[in-house]
Amino acid sequence: MYSFTYQAPRARVLFGSGTVRELSNELGRLGSMRALFLATPRQEEYVRKCAKAVGPVAVGVFANATMHTPISVTEEALSVVRDLRVDGIVAIGGGSTTGLGKAIAWRTDLPQIVIPTTYAGSEMTPILGETAEGQKVTRSDPRILPETVIYDVELTISLPRGAAIASGINAMAHAVEALYAGDRNPVVDLMAVEAISALHGSLPDIAESHKAGQARERALYGAWLSGICLGSVSMGLHHKLCHTLGGMFDLPHAELHAALLPHTLAYNSPEIPGVIDKLRHVFKNSDPAAWLFEFNQRLQVKPALADLGMPEEGIESVVDAVLAKPYKNPRAPGREALIKLLKRAYAGMHPAP
Ligand code: NAD
């Protein structure tokens, strides 16, 4: 028996269809009378409608949330927070919008309600990754964890097919890394296997018909569990590589996770036989890393980092940055091996056997 520590997340979670209509009640529960709504430019129109629906409690909409949470954007939002004397944050969107809400909360301790519209999972974590000058800095603090999360399957229907698939595999990556985390525990193990199974089962149906209601529900359920995994235990080489690549080259977050996961799993496979057995069982395939690569191909996920905008000459500097401050990982990250891994991922090749 291994020893472990288990800390339950303290967030309040509402899950269902049409749950966004609970927003007024939830704002009331938190005692918020002057809420600022956050959005990306793409989701501004919908978020303005939500703000209108709650009435005068919504004092403003800041619709400039940006991927990788640039600190300059957070500073703009903070000046709106001060000018409007905001006492609560409502973030409606994917991880970028959630990230902005968390960045504000970390600096102000304002309560947050997050309504996620992708499968990124950020809403369940006390982790904030921010970028300035091409570097992503990650911190964890209890103030960062949102107080309330409202999962509404209806809000995920508009997420385009390709974005939904990549985001679902991004969620799967949290659960896969949780299975071999040094600080894992039996509860998180159960959630991780359930999350991977829910996502693996639902994403092909979403690929077939992006309006597949039941599959969308199952994927969101898997994303919630994956988010808990991400927020509960430490992540390894896969997340370190993604943070470094994302921060350095501003690559699309979900697509990057999806393209890299088969490679990082193949890299770790020799050191995690127990995890590989669990994944074999879920995927019904003897080689989970190779299977994930094929799964990506079947669901038309772009396999090559080159196609996501990574410059080939960046490979060595990424590896240097990863090795300068590595995350704990089952297999030690060697320089030559990581260069080889990134070269294969850059070119969209199969993961190394
Ligand atoms: P995103 O939030 O950037 O969304 C991508 C685009 O899709 C945006 O334009 C967004 O407005 C749009 N979109 C989102 N949901 C939609 C919907 N339902 N319908 C139509 N359009 C929709 O992408 P993401 O992958 O969710 O989040 C990525 C960001 O989240 C990164 O910055 C990443 O670092 C961060 N993140 C942080 C954590 C954490 O725990 N700190 C975890 C996961 C991701």
PDB file of C-alpha atoms in Angstrom, residues 116-327:
ATOM      1  CA  PRO A 116     -16.539  26.841 -19.012  1.00  0.00           C
ATOM      2  CA  THR A 117     -17.303  26.459 -22.714  1.00  0.00           C
ATOM      3  CA  THR A 118     -14.331  24.216 -23.628  1.00  0.00           C
ATOM      4  CA  TYR A 119     -12.814  21.136 -21.980  1.00  0.00           C
ATOM      5  CA  ALA A 120      -9.589  22.840 -20.814  1.00  0.00           C
ATOM      6  CA  GLY A 121     -10.259  22.153 -17.124  1.00  0.00           C
ATOM      7  CA  SER A 122      -8.686  25.334 -15.759  1.00  0.00           C
ATOM      8  CA  GLU A 123     -11.819  26.124 -13.744  1.00  0.00           C
ATOM      9  CA  MET A 124     -11.074  23.266 -11.305  1.00  0.00           C
ATOM     10  CA  THR A 125      -7.496  24.272 -10.519  1.00  0.00           C
ATOM     11  CA  PRO A 126      -5.782  26.756  -8.186  1.00  0.00           C
ATOM     12  CA  ILE A 127      -3.159  27.206 -10.919  1.00  0.00           C
ATOM     13  CA  LEU A 128      -2.530  30.341 -12.954  1.00  0.00           C
ATOM     14  CA  GLY A 129      -0.187  30.472 -15.945  1.00  0.00           C
ATOM     15  CA  GLU A 130       0.632  33.986 -17.138  1.00  0.00           C
ATOM     16  CA  THR A 131       2.873  35.226 -19.922  1.00  0.00           C
ATOM     17  CA  ALA A 132       5.119  38.225 -20.266  1.00  0.00           C
ATOM     18  CA  GLU A 133       7.910  38.588 -22.826  1.00  0.00           C
ATOM     19  CA  GLY A 134       7.526  35.079 -24.238  1.00  0.00           C
ATOM     20  CA  GLN A 135       7.762  33.330 -20.874  1.00  0.00           C
ATOM     21  CA  LYS A 136       4.951  31.507 -19.138  1.00  0.00           C
ATOM     22  CA  VAL A 137       5.131  31.612 -15.365  1.00  0.00           C
ATOM     23  CA  THR A 138       2.881  29.265 -13.397  1.00  0.00           C
ATOM     24  CA  ARG A 139       1.814  29.665  -9.781  1.00  0.00           C
ATOM     25  CA  SER A 140      -0.603  27.938  -7.445  1.00  0.00           C
ATOM     26  CA  ASP A 141      -2.565  29.726  -4.731  1.00  0.00           C
ATOM     27  CA  PRO A 142      -5.915  29.012  -3.011  1.00  0.00           C
ATOM     28  CA  ARG A 143      -7.173  32.496  -4.075  1.00  0.00           C
ATOM     29  CA  ILE A 144      -6.887  31.399  -7.719  1.00  0.00           C
ATOM     30  CA  LEU A 145      -9.407  28.547  -7.439  1.00  0.00           C
ATOM     31  CA  PRO A 146     -12.879  29.721  -8.558  1.00  0.00           C
ATOM     32  CA  GLU A 147     -15.585  29.600  -5.881  1.00  0.00           C
ATOM     33  CA  THR A 148     -18.329  28.335  -8.216  1.00  0.00           C
ATOM     34  CA  VAL A 149     -18.264  26.483 -11.525  1.00  0.00           C
ATOM     35  CA  ILE A 150     -21.373  26.139 -13.663  1.00  0.00           C
ATOM     36  CA  TYR A 151     -21.064  23.452 -16.358  1.00  0.00           C
ATOM     37  CA  ASP A 152     -23.752  23.884 -18.981  1.00  0.00           C
ATOM     38  CA  VAL A 153     -23.597  21.383 -21.835  1.00  0.00           C
ATOM     39  CA  GLU A 154     -25.629  23.743 -24.051  1.00  0.00           C
ATOM     40  CA  LEU A 155     -22.791  26.270 -24.024  1.00  0.00           C
ATOM     41  CA  THR A 156     -20.342  23.734 -25.454  1.00  0.00           C
ATOM     42  CA  ILE A 157     -22.452  22.960 -28.533  1.00  0.00           C
ATOM     43  CA  SER A 158     -21.146  26.039 -30.367  1.00  0.00           C
ATOM     44  CA  LEU A 159     -17.536  24.904 -29.923  1.00  0.00           C
ATOM     45  CA  PRO A 160     -16.515  23.875 -33.452  1.00  0.00           C
ATOM     46  CA  ARG A 161     -15.817  20.186 -34.059  1.00  0.00           C
ATOM     47  CA  GLY A 162     -12.030  20.476 -34.421  1.00  0.00           C
ATOM     48  CA  ALA A 163     -11.694  22.736 -31.386  1.00  0.00           C
ATOM     49  CA  ALA A 164     -13.852  20.365 -29.320  1.00  0.00           C
ATOM     50  CA  ILE A 165     -11.728  17.345 -30.227  1.00  0.00           C
ATOM     51  CA  ALA A 166      -8.423  19.080 -29.479  1.00  0.00           C
ATOM     52  CA  SER A 167      -9.810  20.458 -26.227  1.00  0.00           C
ATOM     53  CA  GLY A 168     -11.033  16.989 -25.220  1.00  0.00           C
ATOM     54  CA  ILE A 169      -7.571  15.518 -25.788  1.00  0.00           C
ATOM     55  CA  ASN A 170      -6.102  18.423 -23.830  1.00  0.00           C
ATOM     56  CA  ALA A 171      -8.349  17.293 -20.958  1.00  0.00           C
ATOM     57  CA  MET A 172      -7.252  13.680 -21.462  1.00  0.00           C
ATOM     58  CA  ALA A 173      -3.621  14.805 -21.058  1.00  0.00           C
ATOM     59  CA  HIS A 174      -4.376  16.089 -17.533  1.00  0.00           C
ATOM     60  CA  ALA A 175      -5.816  12.715 -16.545  1.00  0.00           C
ATOM     61  CA  VAL A 176      -2.998  10.712 -18.192  1.00  0.00           C
ATOM     62  CA  GLU A 177      -0.331  12.693 -16.318  1.00  0.00           C
ATOM     63  CA  ALA A 178      -2.304  12.394 -13.063  1.00  0.00           C
ATOM     64  CA  LEU A 179      -2.001   8.589 -13.292  1.00  0.00           C
ATOM     65  CA  TYR A 180       1.786   8.728 -12.898  1.00  0.00           C
ATOM     66  CA  ALA A 181       2.099  11.845 -10.716  1.00  0.00           C
ATOM     67  CA  GLY A 182       4.470  11.435  -7.772  1.00  0.00           C
ATOM     68  CA  ASP A 183       1.740  12.768  -5.448  1.00  0.00           C
ATOM     69  CA  ARG A 184      -1.159  10.764  -6.923  1.00  0.00           C
ATOM     70  CA  ASN A 185      -3.744   9.139  -4.692  1.00  0.00           C
ATOM     71  CA  PRO A 186      -6.481   6.496  -5.132  1.00  0.00           C
ATOM     72  CA  VAL A 187      -9.319   9.026  -5.506  1.00  0.00           C
ATOM     73  CA  VAL A 188      -7.555  10.924  -8.270  1.00  0.00           C
ATOM     74  CA  ASP A 189      -6.621   7.606  -9.938  1.00  0.00           C
ATOM     75  CA  LEU A 190     -10.306   6.675 -10.100  1.00  0.00           C
ATOM     76  CA  MET A 191     -11.254  10.064 -11.513  1.00  0.00           C
ATOM     77  CA  ALA A 192      -8.442   9.952 -14.061  1.00  0.00           C
ATOM     78  CA  VAL A 193      -9.439   6.556 -15.456  1.00  0.00           C
ATOM     79  CA  GLU A 194     -13.098   7.594 -15.557  1.00  0.00           C
ATOM     80  CA  ALA A 195     -12.176  10.875 -17.285  1.00  0.00           C
ATOM     81  CA  ILE A 196     -10.037   9.184 -19.940  1.00  0.00           C
ATOM     82  CA  SER A 197     -12.753   6.630 -20.561  1.00  0.00           C
ATOM     83  CA  ALA A 198     -15.479   9.328 -20.881  1.00  0.00           C
ATOM     84  CA  LEU A 199     -13.395  11.418 -23.290  1.00  0.00           C
ATOM     85  CA  HIS A 200     -12.125   8.476 -25.306  1.00  0.00           C
ATOM     86  CA  GLY A 201     -15.697   7.236 -25.691  1.00  0.00           C
ATOM     87  CA  SER A 202     -17.311  10.572 -26.554  1.00  0.00           C
ATOM     88  CA  LEU A 203     -14.826  12.400 -28.817  1.00  0.00           C
ATOM     89  CA  PRO A 204     -15.338  10.105 -31.841  1.00  0.00           C
ATOM     90  CA  ASP A 205     -19.107  10.756 -31.612  1.00  0.00           C
ATOM     91  CA  ILE A 206     -18.473  14.511 -31.491  1.00  0.00           C
ATOM     92  CA  ALA A 207     -16.261  14.097 -34.556  1.00  0.00           C
ATOM     93  CA  GLU A 208     -19.138  12.408 -36.368  1.00  0.00           C
ATOM     94  CA  SER A 209     -21.713  14.995 -35.482  1.00  0.00           C
ATOM     95  CA  HIS A 210     -20.598  17.998 -33.483  1.00  0.00           C
ATOM     96  CA  LYS A 211     -24.093  18.451 -32.139  1.00  0.00           C
ATOM     97  CA  ALA A 212     -24.105  14.950 -30.602  1.00  0.00           C
ATOM     98  CA  GLY A 213     -25.833  15.955 -27.357  1.00  0.00           C
ATOM     99  CA  GLN A 214     -25.061  12.893 -25.245  1.00  0.00           C
ATOM    100  CA  ALA A 215     -21.449  12.810 -26.373  1.00  0.00           C
ATOM    101  CA  ARG A 216     -21.073  16.508 -25.520  1.00  0.00           C
ATOM    102  CA  GLU A 217     -22.428  15.781 -22.052  1.00  0.00           C
ATOM    103  CA  ARG A 218     -20.045  12.870 -21.534  1.00  0.00           C
ATOM    104  CA  ALA A 219     -17.083  14.898 -22.802  1.00  0.00           C
ATOM    105  CA  LEU A 220     -17.895  17.766 -20.432  1.00  0.00           C
ATOM    106  CA  TYR A 221     -18.195  15.288 -17.564  1.00  0.00           C
ATOM    107  CA  GLY A 222     -14.776  13.864 -18.498  1.00  0.00           C
ATOM    108  CA  ALA A 223     -13.356  17.378 -18.724  1.00  0.00           C
ATOM    109  CA  TRP A 224     -14.623  18.205 -15.249  1.00  0.00           C
ATOM    110  CA  LEU A 225     -12.940  15.107 -13.796  1.00  0.00           C
ATOM    111  CA  SER A 226      -9.749  15.839 -15.736  1.00  0.00           C
ATOM    112  CA  GLY A 227      -9.777  19.371 -14.340  1.00  0.00           C
ATOM    113  CA  ILE A 228      -9.963  17.968 -10.808  1.00  0.00           C
ATOM    114  CA  CYS A 229      -6.982  15.708 -11.607  1.00  0.00           C
ATOM    115  CA  LEU A 230      -5.021  18.686 -12.932  1.00  0.00           C
ATOM    116  CA  GLY A 231      -5.807  20.720  -9.834  1.00  0.00           C
ATOM    117  CA  SER A 232      -5.083  17.913  -7.369  1.00  0.00           C
ATOM    118  CA  VAL A 233      -1.724  16.410  -8.339  1.00  0.00           C
ATOM    119  CA  SER A 234       1.501  17.487 -10.038  1.00  0.00           C
ATOM    120  CA  MET A 235       1.899  17.336 -13.783  1.00  0.00           C
ATOM    121  CA  GLY A 236       5.010  15.982 -15.528  1.00  0.00           C
ATOM    122  CA  LEU A 237       7.042  16.339 -18.709  1.00  0.00           C
ATOM    123  CA  HIS A 238       4.022  16.626 -21.005  1.00  0.00           C
ATOM    124  CA  HIS A 239       2.669  19.763 -19.303  1.00  0.00           C
ATOM    125  CA  LYS A 240       6.153  21.213 -18.909  1.00  0.00           C
ATOM    126  CA  LEU A 241       6.775  20.895 -22.642  1.00  0.00           C
ATOM    127  CA  CYS A 242       3.372  22.378 -23.483  1.00  0.00           C
ATOM    128  CA  HIS A 243       3.810  25.340 -21.115  1.00  0.00           C
ATOM    129  CA  THR A 244       7.245  26.047 -22.521  1.00  0.00           C
ATOM    130  CA  LEU A 245       6.214  25.734 -26.166  1.00  0.00           C
ATOM    131  CA  GLY A 246       2.987  27.680 -25.627  1.00  0.00           C
ATOM    132  CA  GLY A 247       4.723  30.534 -23.829  1.00  0.00           C
ATOM    133  CA  MET A 248       7.668  30.769 -26.227  1.00  0.00           C
ATOM    134  CA  PHE A 249       5.828  30.571 -29.550  1.00  0.00           C
ATOM    135  CA  ASP A 250       2.231  31.432 -28.643  1.00  0.00           C
ATOM    136  CA  LEU A 251       1.025  28.077 -30.027  1.00  0.00           C
ATOM    137  CA  PRO A 252      -2.665  27.086 -29.796  1.00  0.00           C
ATOM    138  CA  HIS A 253      -2.973  25.450 -26.384  1.00  0.00           C
ATOM    139  CA  ALA A 254      -5.396  22.547 -26.940  1.00  0.00           C
ATOM    140  CA  GLU A 255      -3.990  21.554 -30.348  1.00  0.00           C
ATOM    141  CA  LEU A 256      -0.476  21.541 -28.904  1.00  0.00           C
ATOM    142  CA  HIS A 257      -1.486  19.226 -26.049  1.00  0.00           C
ATOM    143  CA  ALA A 258      -3.269  16.922 -28.486  1.00  0.00           C
ATOM    144  CA  ALA A 259      -0.318  16.677 -30.889  1.00  0.00           C
ATOM    145  CA  LEU A 260       2.248  16.114 -28.156  1.00  0.00           C
ATOM    146  CA  LEU A 261       0.432  13.612 -25.910  1.00  0.00           C
ATOM    147  CA  PRO A 262       1.281  10.453 -27.943  1.00  0.00           C
ATOM    148  CA  HIS A 263       4.975  11.436 -27.863  1.00  0.00           C
ATOM    149  CA  THR A 264       5.202  12.189 -24.155  1.00  0.00           C
ATOM    150  CA  LEU A 265       3.276   9.023 -23.305  1.00  0.00           C
ATOM    151  CA  ALA A 266       5.628   6.968 -25.495  1.00  0.00           C
ATOM    152  CA  TYR A 267       8.594   8.618 -23.762  1.00  0.00           C
ATOM    153  CA  ASN A 268       7.318   7.702 -20.300  1.00  0.00           C
ATOM    154  CA  SER A 269       5.889   4.292 -21.199  1.00  0.00           C
ATOM    155  CA  PRO A 270       8.910   2.143 -20.162  1.00  0.00           C
ATOM    156  CA  GLU A 271       8.774   3.616 -16.625  1.00  0.00           C
ATOM    157  CA  ILE A 272       5.020   3.322 -16.008  1.00  0.00           C
ATOM    158  CA  PRO A 273       3.924  -0.273 -16.687  1.00  0.00           C
ATOM    159  CA  GLY A 274       0.965  -0.060 -14.265  1.00  0.00           C
ATOM    160  CA  VAL A 275      -0.389   3.058 -15.974  1.00  0.00           C
ATOM    161  CA  ILE A 276       0.080   1.528 -19.401  1.00  0.00           C
ATOM    162  CA  ASP A 277      -1.969  -1.488 -18.268  1.00  0.00           C
ATOM    163  CA  LYS A 278      -4.811   0.831 -17.175  1.00  0.00           C
ATOM    164  CA  LEU A 279      -4.690   2.674 -20.511  1.00  0.00           C
ATOM    165  CA  ARG A 280      -4.582  -0.607 -22.468  1.00  0.00           C
ATOM    166  CA  HIS A 281      -7.780  -1.548 -20.704  1.00  0.00           C
ATOM    167  CA  VAL A 282      -9.512   1.782 -21.487  1.00  0.00           C
ATOM    168  CA  PHE A 283      -8.291   2.022 -25.095  1.00  0.00           C
ATOM    169  CA  LYS A 284      -8.614  -1.724 -25.741  1.00  0.00           C
ATOM    170  CA  ASN A 285      -5.235  -1.522 -27.441  1.00  0.00           C
ATOM    171  CA  SER A 286      -1.851  -2.960 -26.484  1.00  0.00           C
ATOM    172  CA  ASP A 287       0.152   0.217 -27.265  1.00  0.00           C
ATOM    173  CA  PRO A 288      -1.618   3.272 -25.758  1.00  0.00           C
ATOM    174  CA  ALA A 289       0.852   5.861 -27.133  1.00  0.00           C
ATOM    175  CA  ALA A 290       0.602   4.539 -30.697  1.00  0.00           C
ATOM    176  CA  TRP A 291      -3.152   4.279 -30.244  1.00  0.00           C
ATOM    177  CA  LEU A 292      -3.407   7.945 -29.219  1.00  0.00           C
ATOM    178  CA  PHE A 293      -1.502   8.921 -32.362  1.00  0.00           C
ATOM    179  CA  GLU A 294      -3.965   6.913 -34.483  1.00  0.00           C
ATOM    180  CA  PHE A 295      -6.889   8.315 -32.488  1.00  0.00           C
ATOM    181  CA  ASN A 296      -5.667  11.835 -33.368  1.00  0.00           C
ATOM    182  CA  GLN A 297      -5.372  10.861 -37.025  1.00  0.00           C
ATOM    183  CA  ARG A 298      -8.854   9.402 -37.067  1.00  0.00           C
ATOM    184  CA  LEU A 299     -10.289  12.549 -35.483  1.00  0.00           C
ATOM    185  CA  GLN A 300      -8.238  14.794 -37.813  1.00  0.00           C
ATOM    186  CA  VAL A 301      -6.123  16.425 -35.119  1.00  0.00           C
ATOM    187  CA  LYS A 302      -3.057  18.081 -36.643  1.00  0.00           C
ATOM    188  CA  PRO A 303      -0.072  15.898 -35.679  1.00  0.00           C
ATOM    189  CA  ALA A 304       2.806  18.259 -36.590  1.00  0.00           C
ATOM    190  CA  LEU A 305       3.965  21.098 -34.345  1.00  0.00           C
ATOM    191  CA  ALA A 306       5.235  22.697 -37.563  1.00  0.00           C
ATOM    192  CA  ASP A 307       1.597  23.120 -38.633  1.00  0.00           C
ATOM    193  CA  LEU A 308       0.769  24.793 -35.321  1.00  0.00           C
ATOM    194  CA  GLY A 309       3.372  27.495 -35.911  1.00  0.00           C
ATOM    195  CA  MET A 310       6.427  26.156 -34.109  1.00  0.00           C
ATOM    196  CA  PRO A 311       9.731  27.200 -35.684  1.00  0.00           C
ATOM    197  CA  GLU A 312      12.106  24.224 -36.186  1.00  0.00           C
ATOM    198  CA  GLU A 313      15.064  26.214 -34.880  1.00  0.00           C
ATOM    199  CA  GLY A 314      13.194  26.589 -31.585  1.00  0.00           C
ATOM    200  CA  ILE A 315      13.563  22.910 -30.634  1.00  0.00           C
ATOM    201  CA  GLU A 316      16.859  23.219 -28.772  1.00  0.00           C
ATOM    202  CA  SER A 317      15.862  26.346 -26.854  1.00  0.00           C
ATOM    203  CA  VAL A 318      12.648  24.621 -25.717  1.00  0.00           C
ATOM    204  CA  VAL A 319      14.628  21.619 -24.473  1.00  0.00           C
ATOM    205  CA  ASP A 320      17.083  23.910 -22.658  1.00  0.00           C
ATOM    206  CA  ALA A 321      14.205  25.751 -20.964  1.00  0.00           C
ATOM    207  CA  VAL A 322      12.552  22.460 -19.957  1.00  0.00           C
ATOM    208  CA  LEU A 323      15.805  21.102 -18.513  1.00  0.00           C
ATOM    209  CA  ALA A 324      16.581  24.335 -16.676  1.00  0.00           C
ATOM    210  CA  LYS A 325      13.478  23.872 -14.491  1.00  0.00           C
ATOM    211  CA  PRO A 326      12.135  20.346 -15.090  1.00  0.00           C
ATOM    212  CA  TYR A 327       8.900  18.991 -13.607  1.00  0.00           C
TER     213      TYR A 327
END
